[in-house]
Short mmCIF file of N, CA and C and ligand atoms in Angstrom, two decimals:
data_model
loop_
_atom_site.label_atom_id
_atom_site.label_comp_id
_atom_site.label_asym_id
_atom_site.label_seq_id
_atom_site.Cartn_x
_atom_site.Cartn_y
_atom_site.Cartn_z
N MET A 1 -2.17 -17.52 7.80
CA MET A 1 -1.57 -16.17 7.70
C MET A 1 -1.68 -15.68 6.25
N ILE A 2 -1.97 -14.41 6.11
CA ILE A 2 -2.08 -13.81 4.76
C ILE A 2 -0.69 -13.75 4.13
N LYS A 3 -0.62 -14.26 2.91
CA LYS A 3 0.68 -14.32 2.23
C LYS A 3 1.25 -12.94 2.00
N ARG A 4 2.56 -12.82 2.14
CA ARG A 4 3.20 -11.53 1.91
C ARG A 4 3.46 -11.33 0.42
N PRO A 5 3.42 -10.09 -0.02
CA PRO A 5 3.74 -9.80 -1.42
C PRO A 5 5.21 -10.15 -1.71
N MET A 6 5.43 -10.72 -2.85
CA MET A 6 6.79 -11.06 -3.27
C MET A 6 7.09 -10.40 -4.61
N PRO A 7 8.25 -9.77 -4.72
CA PRO A 7 8.59 -9.15 -6.01
C PRO A 7 8.81 -10.22 -7.08
N PRO A 8 8.55 -9.91 -8.35
CA PRO A 8 8.80 -10.89 -9.41
C PRO A 8 10.28 -11.23 -9.48
N GLU A 9 10.59 -12.46 -9.87
CA GLU A 9 11.98 -12.92 -9.95
C GLU A 9 12.76 -12.13 -11.00
N ASP A 10 12.10 -11.96 -12.16
CA ASP A 10 12.75 -11.32 -13.29
C ASP A 10 12.06 -10.00 -13.52
N MET A 11 12.73 -8.91 -13.32
CA MET A 11 12.02 -7.64 -13.45
C MET A 11 12.94 -6.54 -13.98
N PRO A 12 12.32 -5.53 -14.62
CA PRO A 12 13.11 -4.37 -15.06
C PRO A 12 13.49 -3.53 -13.84
N MET A 13 14.04 -2.38 -14.04
CA MET A 13 14.48 -1.53 -12.92
C MET A 13 13.32 -1.22 -11.97
N PHE A 14 12.13 -0.94 -12.51
CA PHE A 14 10.96 -0.65 -11.67
C PHE A 14 9.74 -1.40 -12.17
N VAL A 15 8.90 -1.81 -11.22
CA VAL A 15 7.62 -2.40 -11.60
C VAL A 15 6.58 -2.03 -10.54
N ALA A 16 5.37 -1.73 -10.98
CA ALA A 16 4.30 -1.36 -10.05
C ALA A 16 4.00 -2.53 -9.12
N ALA A 17 3.68 -2.22 -7.87
CA ALA A 17 3.43 -3.28 -6.87
C ALA A 17 2.10 -3.04 -6.13
N PRO A 18 0.97 -3.06 -6.88
CA PRO A 18 -0.32 -2.85 -6.22
C PRO A 18 -0.62 -3.94 -5.19
N GLU A 19 0.10 -5.09 -5.29
CA GLU A 19 -0.13 -6.18 -4.34
C GLU A 19 0.27 -5.76 -2.92
N ILE A 20 1.18 -4.79 -2.81
CA ILE A 20 1.55 -4.32 -1.46
C ILE A 20 0.39 -3.52 -0.86
N TYR A 21 -0.25 -2.72 -1.71
CA TYR A 21 -1.43 -1.96 -1.29
C TYR A 21 -2.54 -2.91 -0.83
N GLU A 22 -2.79 -3.96 -1.61
CA GLU A 22 -3.81 -4.96 -1.26
C GLU A 22 -3.47 -5.63 0.07
N TRP A 23 -2.23 -6.01 0.20
CA TRP A 23 -1.78 -6.70 1.42
C TRP A 23 -1.97 -5.79 2.65
N LEU A 24 -1.65 -4.49 2.50
CA LEU A 24 -1.84 -3.54 3.62
C LEU A 24 -3.30 -3.49 4.05
N HIS A 25 -4.20 -3.47 3.05
CA HIS A 25 -5.63 -3.39 3.38
C HIS A 25 -6.16 -4.70 3.97
N ASP A 26 -5.44 -5.80 3.76
CA ASP A 26 -5.82 -7.08 4.37
C ASP A 26 -5.25 -7.22 5.78
N THR A 27 -4.19 -6.47 6.08
CA THR A 27 -3.48 -6.68 7.35
C THR A 27 -3.44 -5.40 8.19
N ILE A 28 -2.42 -4.58 7.97
CA ILE A 28 -2.15 -3.42 8.82
C ILE A 28 -3.25 -2.36 8.77
N PHE A 29 -3.93 -2.23 7.63
CA PHE A 29 -5.03 -1.25 7.52
C PHE A 29 -6.39 -1.89 7.84
N ASN A 30 -6.39 -3.16 8.24
CA ASN A 30 -7.63 -3.90 8.47
C ASN A 30 -7.96 -3.99 9.97
N PRO A 31 -9.02 -3.28 10.42
CA PRO A 31 -9.36 -3.26 11.85
C PRO A 31 -9.61 -4.65 12.43
N ASP A 32 -9.93 -5.62 11.57
CA ASP A 32 -10.20 -6.97 12.06
C ASP A 32 -8.96 -7.86 12.09
N HIS A 33 -7.83 -7.29 11.71
CA HIS A 33 -6.60 -8.07 11.67
C HIS A 33 -5.72 -7.73 12.88
N ALA A 34 -4.99 -8.73 13.36
CA ALA A 34 -4.15 -8.56 14.57
C ALA A 34 -3.06 -7.51 14.37
N TRP A 35 -2.67 -7.26 13.13
CA TRP A 35 -1.57 -6.32 12.89
C TRP A 35 -2.08 -4.89 12.65
N TYR A 36 -3.36 -4.66 12.79
CA TYR A 36 -3.97 -3.35 12.53
C TYR A 36 -3.22 -2.22 13.24
N ASN A 37 -3.02 -1.13 12.52
CA ASN A 37 -2.34 0.03 13.12
C ASN A 37 -3.03 1.33 12.71
N ALA A 38 -3.76 1.91 13.66
CA ALA A 38 -4.52 3.14 13.40
C ALA A 38 -3.61 4.36 13.18
N ASP A 39 -2.32 4.22 13.46
CA ASP A 39 -1.39 5.33 13.22
C ASP A 39 -1.42 5.77 11.74
N HIS A 40 -1.81 4.86 10.87
CA HIS A 40 -1.78 5.18 9.43
C HIS A 40 -3.15 5.57 8.89
N GLU A 41 -4.10 5.90 9.77
CA GLU A 41 -5.49 6.04 9.31
C GLU A 41 -5.69 7.17 8.29
N HIS A 42 -4.77 8.15 8.27
CA HIS A 42 -4.90 9.23 7.28
C HIS A 42 -4.73 8.75 5.84
N VAL A 43 -4.22 7.54 5.65
CA VAL A 43 -4.12 7.03 4.27
C VAL A 43 -5.09 5.88 3.99
N PHE A 44 -5.92 5.51 4.98
CA PHE A 44 -6.83 4.37 4.79
C PHE A 44 -7.74 4.56 3.57
N ASP A 45 -8.20 5.79 3.31
CA ASP A 45 -9.14 6.03 2.22
C ASP A 45 -8.43 6.33 0.89
N TYR A 46 -7.11 6.37 0.92
CA TYR A 46 -6.38 6.63 -0.32
C TYR A 46 -6.45 5.40 -1.23
N GLN A 47 -6.72 5.64 -2.49
CA GLN A 47 -6.81 4.55 -3.47
C GLN A 47 -5.42 4.15 -3.95
N VAL A 48 -5.36 3.03 -4.61
CA VAL A 48 -4.07 2.49 -5.06
C VAL A 48 -3.38 3.40 -6.08
N ASN A 49 -4.17 4.22 -6.78
CA ASN A 49 -3.54 5.15 -7.73
C ASN A 49 -3.05 6.42 -7.03
N GLU A 50 -3.44 6.60 -5.75
CA GLU A 50 -3.02 7.78 -4.98
C GLU A 50 -1.85 7.47 -4.04
N LEU A 51 -1.92 6.27 -3.44
CA LEU A 51 -0.84 5.78 -2.58
C LEU A 51 -0.26 4.57 -3.31
N ALA A 52 0.79 4.84 -4.07
CA ALA A 52 1.29 3.81 -4.99
C ALA A 52 2.54 3.12 -4.44
N PHE A 53 2.73 1.88 -4.86
CA PHE A 53 3.90 1.11 -4.45
C PHE A 53 4.62 0.59 -5.69
N MET A 54 5.94 0.51 -5.55
CA MET A 54 6.76 -0.02 -6.63
C MET A 54 7.87 -0.88 -6.06
N TRP A 55 8.23 -1.89 -6.84
CA TRP A 55 9.47 -2.62 -6.56
C TRP A 55 10.57 -1.98 -7.40
N ALA A 56 11.73 -1.82 -6.78
CA ALA A 56 12.91 -1.42 -7.56
C ALA A 56 13.81 -2.64 -7.64
N HIS A 57 14.47 -2.82 -8.77
CA HIS A 57 15.29 -4.01 -9.01
C HIS A 57 16.27 -4.26 -7.86
N SER A 58 16.89 -3.18 -7.36
CA SER A 58 17.82 -3.32 -6.23
C SER A 58 17.90 -1.98 -5.50
N GLY A 59 18.53 -1.99 -4.34
CA GLY A 59 18.67 -0.76 -3.57
C GLY A 59 19.80 0.09 -4.12
N PHE A 60 20.13 1.14 -3.41
CA PHE A 60 21.27 1.96 -3.82
C PHE A 60 21.94 2.54 -2.57
N ASP A 61 23.16 3.05 -2.76
CA ASP A 61 23.90 3.62 -1.63
C ASP A 61 23.77 5.13 -1.64
N LYS A 62 23.50 5.67 -0.45
CA LYS A 62 23.39 7.12 -0.32
C LYS A 62 24.07 7.53 0.98
N ALA A 63 25.04 8.42 0.87
CA ALA A 63 25.77 8.91 2.05
C ALA A 63 26.27 7.75 2.92
N GLY A 64 26.81 6.70 2.26
CA GLY A 64 27.41 5.60 3.00
C GLY A 64 26.42 4.60 3.56
N LYS A 65 25.12 4.78 3.26
CA LYS A 65 24.11 3.85 3.78
C LYS A 65 23.36 3.20 2.62
N ARG A 66 22.95 1.95 2.84
CA ARG A 66 22.16 1.25 1.83
C ARG A 66 20.71 1.70 1.95
N VAL A 67 20.13 2.14 0.86
CA VAL A 67 18.71 2.51 0.85
C VAL A 67 17.91 1.33 0.31
N ILE A 68 16.96 0.83 1.13
CA ILE A 68 16.15 -0.32 0.71
C ILE A 68 14.68 0.06 0.57
N GLY A 69 14.36 1.29 0.94
CA GLY A 69 12.99 1.76 0.80
C GLY A 69 12.99 3.27 0.74
N GLN A 70 11.96 3.80 0.08
CA GLN A 70 11.88 5.25 -0.05
C GLN A 70 10.42 5.66 -0.14
N CYS A 71 10.11 6.76 0.55
CA CYS A 71 8.75 7.29 0.46
C CYS A 71 8.87 8.72 -0.07
N GLU A 72 8.14 9.01 -1.12
CA GLU A 72 8.26 10.36 -1.71
C GLU A 72 6.92 10.87 -2.19
N LYS A 73 6.86 12.19 -2.27
CA LYS A 73 5.72 12.87 -2.85
C LYS A 73 6.21 13.31 -4.22
N PRO A 74 5.72 12.67 -5.29
CA PRO A 74 6.24 13.02 -6.62
C PRO A 74 6.04 14.51 -6.92
N MET A 75 7.14 15.18 -7.27
CA MET A 75 7.08 16.61 -7.57
C MET A 75 7.90 16.86 -8.81
N PHE A 76 7.48 17.82 -9.57
CA PHE A 76 8.16 18.11 -10.82
C PHE A 76 8.74 19.52 -10.77
N MET A 77 10.06 19.57 -10.71
CA MET A 77 10.74 20.86 -10.61
C MET A 77 10.88 21.50 -11.99
N ALA A 78 10.64 20.71 -13.01
CA ALA A 78 10.88 21.21 -14.36
C ALA A 78 9.58 21.66 -15.01
N GLY A 79 9.70 22.30 -16.16
CA GLY A 79 8.53 22.69 -16.94
C GLY A 79 8.64 22.12 -18.34
N GLY A 80 7.67 22.46 -19.16
CA GLY A 80 7.73 22.09 -20.58
C GLY A 80 7.82 20.60 -20.82
N TRP A 81 8.62 20.22 -21.82
CA TRP A 81 8.74 18.81 -22.20
C TRP A 81 9.31 17.97 -21.06
N LYS A 82 10.23 18.59 -20.32
CA LYS A 82 10.86 17.86 -19.23
C LYS A 82 9.80 17.41 -18.23
N ARG A 83 8.92 18.32 -17.88
CA ARG A 83 7.83 18.02 -16.94
C ARG A 83 6.88 16.96 -17.53
N GLU A 84 6.52 17.16 -18.80
CA GLU A 84 5.61 16.21 -19.45
C GLU A 84 6.22 14.81 -19.52
N ARG A 85 7.54 14.78 -19.75
CA ARG A 85 8.23 13.49 -19.83
C ARG A 85 8.20 12.78 -18.48
N GLN A 86 8.37 13.55 -17.40
CA GLN A 86 8.35 12.95 -16.07
C GLN A 86 6.94 12.45 -15.72
N ILE A 87 5.93 13.24 -16.09
CA ILE A 87 4.54 12.83 -15.84
C ILE A 87 4.22 11.56 -16.61
N MET A 88 4.69 11.52 -17.87
CA MET A 88 4.43 10.36 -18.73
C MET A 88 5.03 9.09 -18.13
N TRP A 89 6.18 9.22 -17.49
CA TRP A 89 6.81 8.05 -16.88
C TRP A 89 5.89 7.46 -15.81
N PHE A 90 5.33 8.33 -14.97
CA PHE A 90 4.41 7.87 -13.92
C PHE A 90 3.15 7.25 -14.53
N GLU A 91 2.64 7.89 -15.57
CA GLU A 91 1.43 7.38 -16.21
C GLU A 91 1.67 6.00 -16.82
N ASP A 92 2.83 5.83 -17.43
CA ASP A 92 3.16 4.54 -18.02
C ASP A 92 3.33 3.46 -16.95
N MET A 93 3.94 3.84 -15.83
CA MET A 93 4.24 2.87 -14.78
C MET A 93 3.03 2.57 -13.90
N LEU A 94 2.26 3.64 -13.58
CA LEU A 94 1.24 3.51 -12.53
C LEU A 94 -0.16 3.94 -12.97
N GLY A 95 -0.29 4.42 -14.17
CA GLY A 95 -1.59 4.89 -14.63
C GLY A 95 -1.75 6.38 -14.46
N GLU A 96 -1.24 6.90 -13.34
CA GLU A 96 -1.23 8.35 -13.14
C GLU A 96 -0.18 8.72 -12.10
N VAL A 97 -0.04 10.01 -11.86
CA VAL A 97 0.93 10.46 -10.85
C VAL A 97 0.30 10.29 -9.47
N PRO A 98 0.90 9.48 -8.59
CA PRO A 98 0.30 9.27 -7.26
C PRO A 98 0.58 10.44 -6.32
N ASP A 99 -0.20 10.55 -5.24
CA ASP A 99 0.08 11.55 -4.20
C ASP A 99 1.35 11.19 -3.44
N MET A 100 1.46 9.90 -3.16
CA MET A 100 2.64 9.39 -2.46
C MET A 100 3.09 8.12 -3.14
N LEU A 101 4.39 7.95 -3.19
CA LEU A 101 4.96 6.75 -3.81
C LEU A 101 5.96 6.11 -2.85
N ILE A 102 5.75 4.82 -2.59
CA ILE A 102 6.69 4.06 -1.77
C ILE A 102 7.37 3.03 -2.66
N THR A 103 8.68 3.09 -2.70
CA THR A 103 9.47 2.17 -3.52
C THR A 103 10.30 1.27 -2.61
N LEU A 104 10.29 -0.02 -2.87
CA LEU A 104 11.04 -0.97 -2.04
C LEU A 104 12.04 -1.74 -2.88
N ASP A 105 13.17 -2.06 -2.26
CA ASP A 105 14.22 -2.84 -2.89
C ASP A 105 13.76 -4.29 -3.02
N ALA A 106 13.52 -4.73 -4.25
CA ALA A 106 12.99 -6.07 -4.49
C ALA A 106 13.94 -7.16 -4.01
N GLN A 107 15.22 -6.92 -4.21
CA GLN A 107 16.23 -7.90 -3.82
C GLN A 107 16.18 -8.13 -2.31
N TYR A 108 16.14 -7.04 -1.56
CA TYR A 108 16.05 -7.14 -0.10
C TYR A 108 14.76 -7.85 0.32
N CYS A 109 13.65 -7.43 -0.30
CA CYS A 109 12.34 -7.95 0.11
C CYS A 109 12.18 -9.44 -0.21
N ARG A 110 12.86 -9.91 -1.24
CA ARG A 110 12.80 -11.33 -1.59
C ARG A 110 13.46 -12.17 -0.51
N GLU A 111 14.49 -11.61 0.13
CA GLU A 111 15.31 -12.40 1.05
C GLU A 111 15.00 -12.17 2.52
N CYS A 112 14.37 -11.04 2.85
CA CYS A 112 14.17 -10.71 4.27
C CYS A 112 13.03 -11.54 4.86
N SER A 113 12.93 -11.53 6.17
CA SER A 113 11.84 -12.26 6.84
C SER A 113 10.53 -11.51 6.66
N TYR A 114 9.43 -12.18 6.96
CA TYR A 114 8.11 -11.54 6.86
C TYR A 114 8.06 -10.33 7.81
N SER A 115 8.61 -10.51 8.99
CA SER A 115 8.63 -9.44 9.98
C SER A 115 9.43 -8.23 9.47
N ASP A 116 10.59 -8.50 8.87
CA ASP A 116 11.42 -7.41 8.33
C ASP A 116 10.69 -6.69 7.20
N PHE A 117 9.95 -7.46 6.39
CA PHE A 117 9.20 -6.86 5.28
C PHE A 117 8.12 -5.92 5.83
N ALA A 118 7.34 -6.42 6.80
CA ALA A 118 6.26 -5.60 7.38
C ALA A 118 6.84 -4.35 8.03
N ALA A 119 7.97 -4.52 8.71
CA ALA A 119 8.63 -3.38 9.38
C ALA A 119 9.07 -2.33 8.35
N LEU A 120 9.60 -2.81 7.21
CA LEU A 120 10.05 -1.87 6.18
C LEU A 120 8.86 -1.09 5.60
N VAL A 121 7.77 -1.80 5.30
CA VAL A 121 6.59 -1.12 4.75
C VAL A 121 6.07 -0.08 5.76
N GLU A 122 5.99 -0.48 7.03
CA GLU A 122 5.49 0.47 8.04
C GLU A 122 6.47 1.63 8.24
N HIS A 123 7.76 1.35 8.13
CA HIS A 123 8.75 2.43 8.22
C HIS A 123 8.43 3.50 7.17
N GLU A 124 8.24 3.06 5.94
CA GLU A 124 7.95 4.01 4.86
C GLU A 124 6.62 4.72 5.11
N LEU A 125 5.63 3.99 5.62
CA LEU A 125 4.32 4.60 5.89
C LEU A 125 4.41 5.66 7.00
N TYR A 126 5.30 5.43 7.97
CA TYR A 126 5.45 6.40 9.06
C TYR A 126 6.06 7.72 8.58
N HIS A 127 6.63 7.71 7.38
CA HIS A 127 7.11 8.97 6.79
C HIS A 127 5.94 9.84 6.34
N ILE A 128 4.75 9.25 6.22
CA ILE A 128 3.57 9.99 5.76
C ILE A 128 2.72 10.38 6.96
N VAL A 129 2.44 11.67 7.09
CA VAL A 129 1.59 12.14 8.20
C VAL A 129 0.44 12.98 7.64
N HIS A 130 -0.55 13.18 8.49
CA HIS A 130 -1.67 14.06 8.16
C HIS A 130 -1.16 15.51 8.24
N LYS A 131 -1.25 16.21 7.12
CA LYS A 131 -0.74 17.59 7.06
C LYS A 131 -1.58 18.52 7.93
N LEU A 132 -0.92 19.47 8.59
CA LEU A 132 -1.62 20.46 9.41
C LEU A 132 -1.73 21.77 8.66
N ASP A 133 -2.79 22.52 8.92
CA ASP A 133 -2.92 23.85 8.29
C ASP A 133 -2.12 24.88 9.10
N ASN A 134 -2.22 26.14 8.71
CA ASN A 134 -1.43 27.19 9.36
C ASN A 134 -1.77 27.37 10.84
N TYR A 135 -2.92 26.89 11.25
CA TYR A 135 -3.34 27.02 12.65
C TYR A 135 -3.06 25.75 13.44
N GLY A 136 -2.44 24.77 12.78
CA GLY A 136 -2.09 23.54 13.48
C GLY A 136 -3.20 22.50 13.50
N ALA A 137 -4.27 22.76 12.74
CA ALA A 137 -5.38 21.80 12.68
C ALA A 137 -5.19 20.88 11.48
N PRO A 138 -5.65 19.63 11.58
CA PRO A 138 -5.54 18.70 10.45
C PRO A 138 -6.20 19.29 9.20
N SER A 139 -5.51 19.17 8.08
CA SER A 139 -5.97 19.78 6.83
C SER A 139 -6.57 18.72 5.90
N PHE A 140 -7.65 19.08 5.21
CA PHE A 140 -8.33 18.13 4.33
C PHE A 140 -8.43 18.65 2.91
N ARG A 141 -8.44 17.73 1.94
CA ARG A 141 -8.63 18.09 0.54
C ARG A 141 -10.11 18.36 0.30
N SER A 142 -10.41 18.90 -0.86
CA SER A 142 -11.81 19.23 -1.17
C SER A 142 -12.67 17.96 -1.22
N ASP A 143 -12.05 16.79 -1.49
CA ASP A 143 -12.82 15.54 -1.53
C ASP A 143 -12.92 14.89 -0.14
N GLY A 144 -12.44 15.59 0.89
CA GLY A 144 -12.58 15.10 2.26
C GLY A 144 -11.44 14.24 2.75
N LYS A 145 -10.53 13.87 1.86
CA LYS A 145 -9.40 13.04 2.29
C LYS A 145 -8.34 13.91 2.98
N PRO A 146 -7.66 13.35 3.98
CA PRO A 146 -6.62 14.11 4.66
C PRO A 146 -5.53 14.56 3.67
N ARG A 147 -5.04 15.78 3.84
CA ARG A 147 -3.85 16.20 3.09
C ARG A 147 -2.65 15.52 3.73
N LEU A 148 -1.71 15.11 2.90
CA LEU A 148 -0.57 14.34 3.42
C LEU A 148 0.71 15.16 3.37
N ASP A 149 1.60 14.83 4.29
CA ASP A 149 2.89 15.48 4.37
C ASP A 149 3.95 14.42 4.67
N LEU A 150 5.20 14.77 4.46
CA LEU A 150 6.29 13.84 4.77
C LEU A 150 7.04 14.30 6.01
N VAL A 151 7.42 13.37 6.86
CA VAL A 151 8.27 13.71 8.02
C VAL A 151 9.50 12.82 8.03
N SER A 152 10.54 13.29 8.72
CA SER A 152 11.75 12.46 8.85
C SER A 152 11.64 11.60 10.10
N HIS A 153 12.68 10.86 10.40
CA HIS A 153 12.64 9.85 11.46
C HIS A 153 12.52 10.45 12.86
N ASP A 154 12.00 9.66 13.78
CA ASP A 154 11.84 10.11 15.18
C ASP A 154 13.20 10.34 15.83
N VAL A 155 14.18 9.54 15.42
CA VAL A 155 15.52 9.70 15.99
C VAL A 155 16.52 9.95 14.86
N GLU A 156 17.25 11.06 14.95
CA GLU A 156 18.32 11.38 13.99
C GLU A 156 19.54 11.69 14.84
N GLU A 157 20.35 10.67 15.12
CA GLU A 157 21.47 10.86 16.01
C GLU A 157 22.60 9.90 15.68
N PHE A 158 23.81 10.21 16.17
CA PHE A 158 24.95 9.33 15.99
C PHE A 158 25.21 8.54 17.26
N ASN A 159 25.64 7.28 17.08
CA ASN A 159 26.00 6.45 18.24
C ASN A 159 27.05 7.16 19.09
N GLY A 160 28.02 7.79 18.42
CA GLY A 160 29.12 8.43 19.14
C GLY A 160 28.63 9.54 20.06
N VAL A 161 27.66 10.29 19.62
CA VAL A 161 27.14 11.40 20.45
C VAL A 161 26.43 10.83 21.68
N VAL A 162 25.63 9.78 21.45
CA VAL A 162 24.92 9.16 22.59
C VAL A 162 25.93 8.54 23.55
N ARG A 163 26.98 7.92 22.97
CA ARG A 163 28.02 7.30 23.81
C ARG A 163 28.70 8.36 24.68
N ARG A 164 28.99 9.53 24.10
CA ARG A 164 29.76 10.55 24.81
C ARG A 164 28.90 11.49 25.66
N TYR A 165 27.70 11.75 25.18
CA TYR A 165 26.90 12.79 25.87
C TYR A 165 25.55 12.29 26.38
N GLY A 166 25.20 11.07 26.01
CA GLY A 166 23.87 10.57 26.35
C GLY A 166 22.87 11.02 25.30
N GLY A 167 21.70 10.42 25.33
CA GLY A 167 20.71 10.72 24.30
C GLY A 167 19.76 11.82 24.71
N ASP A 168 19.18 12.49 23.75
CA ASP A 168 18.14 13.49 24.04
C ASP A 168 16.81 12.77 24.25
N GLU A 169 15.76 13.54 24.34
CA GLU A 169 14.44 12.98 24.63
C GLU A 169 14.02 11.92 23.61
N ALA A 170 14.30 12.20 22.33
CA ALA A 170 13.91 11.27 21.26
C ALA A 170 14.65 9.95 21.39
N VAL A 171 15.94 10.02 21.73
CA VAL A 171 16.74 8.80 21.90
C VAL A 171 16.25 8.03 23.12
N MET A 172 15.95 8.75 24.21
CA MET A 172 15.46 8.10 25.44
C MET A 172 14.16 7.35 25.16
N LYS A 173 13.28 8.01 24.40
CA LYS A 173 12.00 7.40 24.08
C LYS A 173 12.22 6.12 23.27
N MET A 174 13.12 6.19 22.30
CA MET A 174 13.42 5.03 21.46
C MET A 174 14.01 3.90 22.30
N THR A 175 14.93 4.25 23.21
CA THR A 175 15.56 3.25 24.08
C THR A 175 14.50 2.57 24.94
N ASP A 176 13.61 3.39 25.45
CA ASP A 176 12.51 2.91 26.28
C ASP A 176 11.67 1.88 25.53
N LEU A 177 11.32 2.22 24.28
CA LEU A 177 10.50 1.33 23.46
C LEU A 177 11.25 0.04 23.14
N GLN A 178 12.54 0.18 22.89
CA GLN A 178 13.36 -0.99 22.54
C GLN A 178 13.41 -1.96 23.72
N ASN A 179 13.31 -1.41 24.95
CA ASN A 179 13.36 -2.26 26.14
C ASN A 179 12.04 -2.95 26.45
N GLN A 180 11.00 -2.61 25.68
CA GLN A 180 9.73 -3.29 25.85
C GLN A 180 9.57 -4.39 24.80
N GLU A 181 8.68 -5.32 25.08
CA GLU A 181 8.41 -6.39 24.11
C GLU A 181 7.76 -5.78 22.87
N PRO A 182 8.19 -6.16 21.66
CA PRO A 182 7.50 -5.67 20.46
C PRO A 182 6.03 -6.08 20.47
N GLU A 183 5.17 -5.20 19.99
CA GLU A 183 3.74 -5.51 19.95
C GLU A 183 3.44 -6.64 18.98
N LEU A 184 4.19 -6.67 17.88
CA LEU A 184 3.93 -7.70 16.87
C LEU A 184 4.98 -8.79 16.93
N LYS A 185 4.51 -10.02 16.77
CA LYS A 185 5.43 -11.14 16.61
C LYS A 185 5.02 -11.84 15.32
N ILE A 186 5.77 -11.61 14.27
CA ILE A 186 5.44 -12.19 12.97
C ILE A 186 6.39 -13.32 12.67
N ASP A 187 5.84 -14.51 12.49
CA ASP A 187 6.67 -15.67 12.15
C ASP A 187 6.69 -15.85 10.64
N ASP A 188 7.77 -16.39 10.15
CA ASP A 188 7.86 -16.65 8.71
C ASP A 188 7.14 -17.94 8.35
ZN1 ZN B 1 13.05 6.38 6.53
#
């Protein structure tokens, strides 16, 4: 089995994690590997400086939930020195500003199972979709690579609402999938 990326034991708040990119291309992005997933094909041609990964020293709490992973499109709301300072941070950390950045909680990833790690990486990747143009057709950059967009989760619901009113179509679909055998069985 291909070894999973492991965050360094001793690390600052953030550190670049190109090993996650390499691991993806050996496994989930690799058509010859059992874990291959074509759902992510819009990022297959993205280079490591465009689809970047980072370890964060630890997670954080947001709205009462622990955040252990995050997928973002780096954007700069500021101008002038503020903007330049933000760009410089990315350049120092990653060489340049990536199109998409996935950050993972190093503490969680050190302790979780291989299966949980792969699930977390794919969770973040599922936030990235092929952007559509105004007519609903897949949109491409001038270099031929798919334009990327971010989406939220397939299910956004409270247990209490499902308990009291039942689930909508998205919840039903999720329940249905949960009742089937997982496609992947990853042993540690
Ligand atoms: Zn998410």
